[in-house]
């Protein structure tokens, strides 16, 4: 059994200097400020509204469509995707999550490059809403990208759907419909003009 000697003052000072140069700052308290639930919910709602507004304004000024093609947060291959607008009824969201809503159309994005997948998804969502479909299925897969260490299509679908104005909610499918390699999407009812 070996006994470790305490670090010397020079070692401690060198360590502190390295931390300072790296930009590490001493924390003022050892408790996290989680904020109130209402405040966090409000901030999340504002973030969703801002992403949607940004996506809509981008679509009006660019020909690339409604979904951004920028950097997205990577998700894990087995990660469960789940999103819903705050005013969606709990019962509706529960039915979607349990796979109790019959999906009326499906899209498989396997084999598409990122830009092709984005175009296919936009076209599919436009067609689905135009034909009055409420629940659709999109298979994005879980494969890791050739040049990335995360599932690229799945990660982008997760970001794109959050921006799409007619998407009320989406979540990973049940195992029978593809599990975490697919999502159920609940679309807004088409407005009558």
CSV table of C-alpha atoms in Angstrom, one decimal, residues 36-103:
chain,number,residue,atom,x,y,z
A,36,UNK,CA,-39.7,28.3,-10.5
A,37,UNK,CA,-41.5,25.8,-12.7
A,38,UNK,CA,-43.7,28.5,-14.0
A,39,UNK,CA,-40.7,30.6,-15.0
A,40,UNK,CA,-39.0,27.7,-16.7
A,41,UNK,CA,-42.2,26.8,-18.6
A,42,UNK,CA,-42.6,30.4,-19.7
A,43,UNK,CA,-39.0,30.4,-21.0
A,44,UNK,CA,-39.6,27.2,-22.8
A,45,UNK,CA,-42.8,28.5,-24.4
A,46,UNK,CA,-40.9,31.7,-25.5
A,47,UNK,CA,-38.1,29.6,-27.0
A,48,UNK,CA,-40.6,27.5,-29.0
A,49,UNK,CA,-42.4,30.6,-30.2
A,50,UNK,CA,-39.1,32.3,-31.2
A,51,UNK,CA,-37.9,29.2,-33.1
A,52,UNK,CA,-41.2,29.0,-34.9
A,53,UNK,CA,-41.2,32.7,-35.7
A,54,UNK,CA,-37.7,32.5,-37.0
A,55,UNK,CA,-38.6,29.5,-39.2
A,56,UNK,CA,-41.6,31.2,-40.6
A,57,UNK,CA,-39.7,34.4,-41.4
A,58,UNK,CA,-36.9,32.5,-42.9
A,59,UNK,CA,-39.3,30.6,-45.2
A,60,UNK,CA,-40.7,33.9,-46.5
A,61,UNK,CA,-37.3,35.3,-47.4
A,62,UNK,CA,-35.5,32.2,-48.6
A,63,UNK,CA,-36.4,29.5,-51.1
A,64,UNK,CA,-35.0,26.7,-49.0
A,65,UNK,CA,-38.2,26.0,-47.2
A,66,UNK,CA,-39.4,26.3,-43.6
A,67,UNK,CA,-36.9,24.2,-41.9
A,68,UNK,CA,-33.4,25.4,-40.9
A,69,UNK,CA,-30.4,23.6,-42.2
A,70,UNK,CA,-28.1,24.9,-39.5
A,71,UNK,CA,-26.4,23.2,-36.6
A,72,UNK,CA,-28.6,21.0,-34.5
A,73,UNK,CA,-28.2,19.4,-31.1
A,74,UNK,CA,-27.2,15.7,-31.6
A,75,UNK,CA,-29.5,13.1,-30.1
A,76,UNK,CA,-28.6,9.5,-29.2
A,77,UNK,CA,-29.7,6.7,-31.5
A,78,UNK,CA,-31.9,5.2,-28.7
A,79,UNK,CA,-33.1,8.6,-27.4
A,80,UNK,CA,-36.9,9.0,-27.1
A,81,UNK,CA,-38.0,12.2,-28.9
A,82,UNK,CA,-40.9,14.1,-27.4
A,83,UNK,CA,-42.3,17.5,-28.2
A,84,UNK,CA,-45.7,19.2,-27.8
A,85,UNK,CA,-47.0,22.7,-27.9
A,86,UNK,CA,-48.0,23.8,-24.4
A,87,UNK,CA,-51.7,24.1,-25.1
A,88,UNK,CA,-52.1,20.6,-26.5
A,89,UNK,CA,-54.5,18.6,-24.3
A,90,UNK,CA,-52.9,16.1,-22.1
A,91,UNK,CA,-55.2,13.3,-23.3
A,92,UNK,CA,-54.3,13.9,-27.0
A,93,UNK,CA,-50.6,13.9,-26.2
A,94,UNK,CA,-51.1,10.6,-24.2
A,95,UNK,CA,-52.9,9.0,-27.1
A,96,UNK,CA,-50.1,10.0,-29.5
A,97,UNK,CA,-47.4,8.7,-27.2
A,98,UNK,CA,-49.2,5.3,-26.7
A,99,UNK,CA,-49.6,5.0,-30.5
A,100,UNK,CA,-53.4,5.1,-30.2
A,101,UNK,CA,-53.9,7.6,-33.0
A,102,UNK,CA,-53.9,5.9,-36.4
A,103,UNK,CA,-51.4,7.4,-38.7
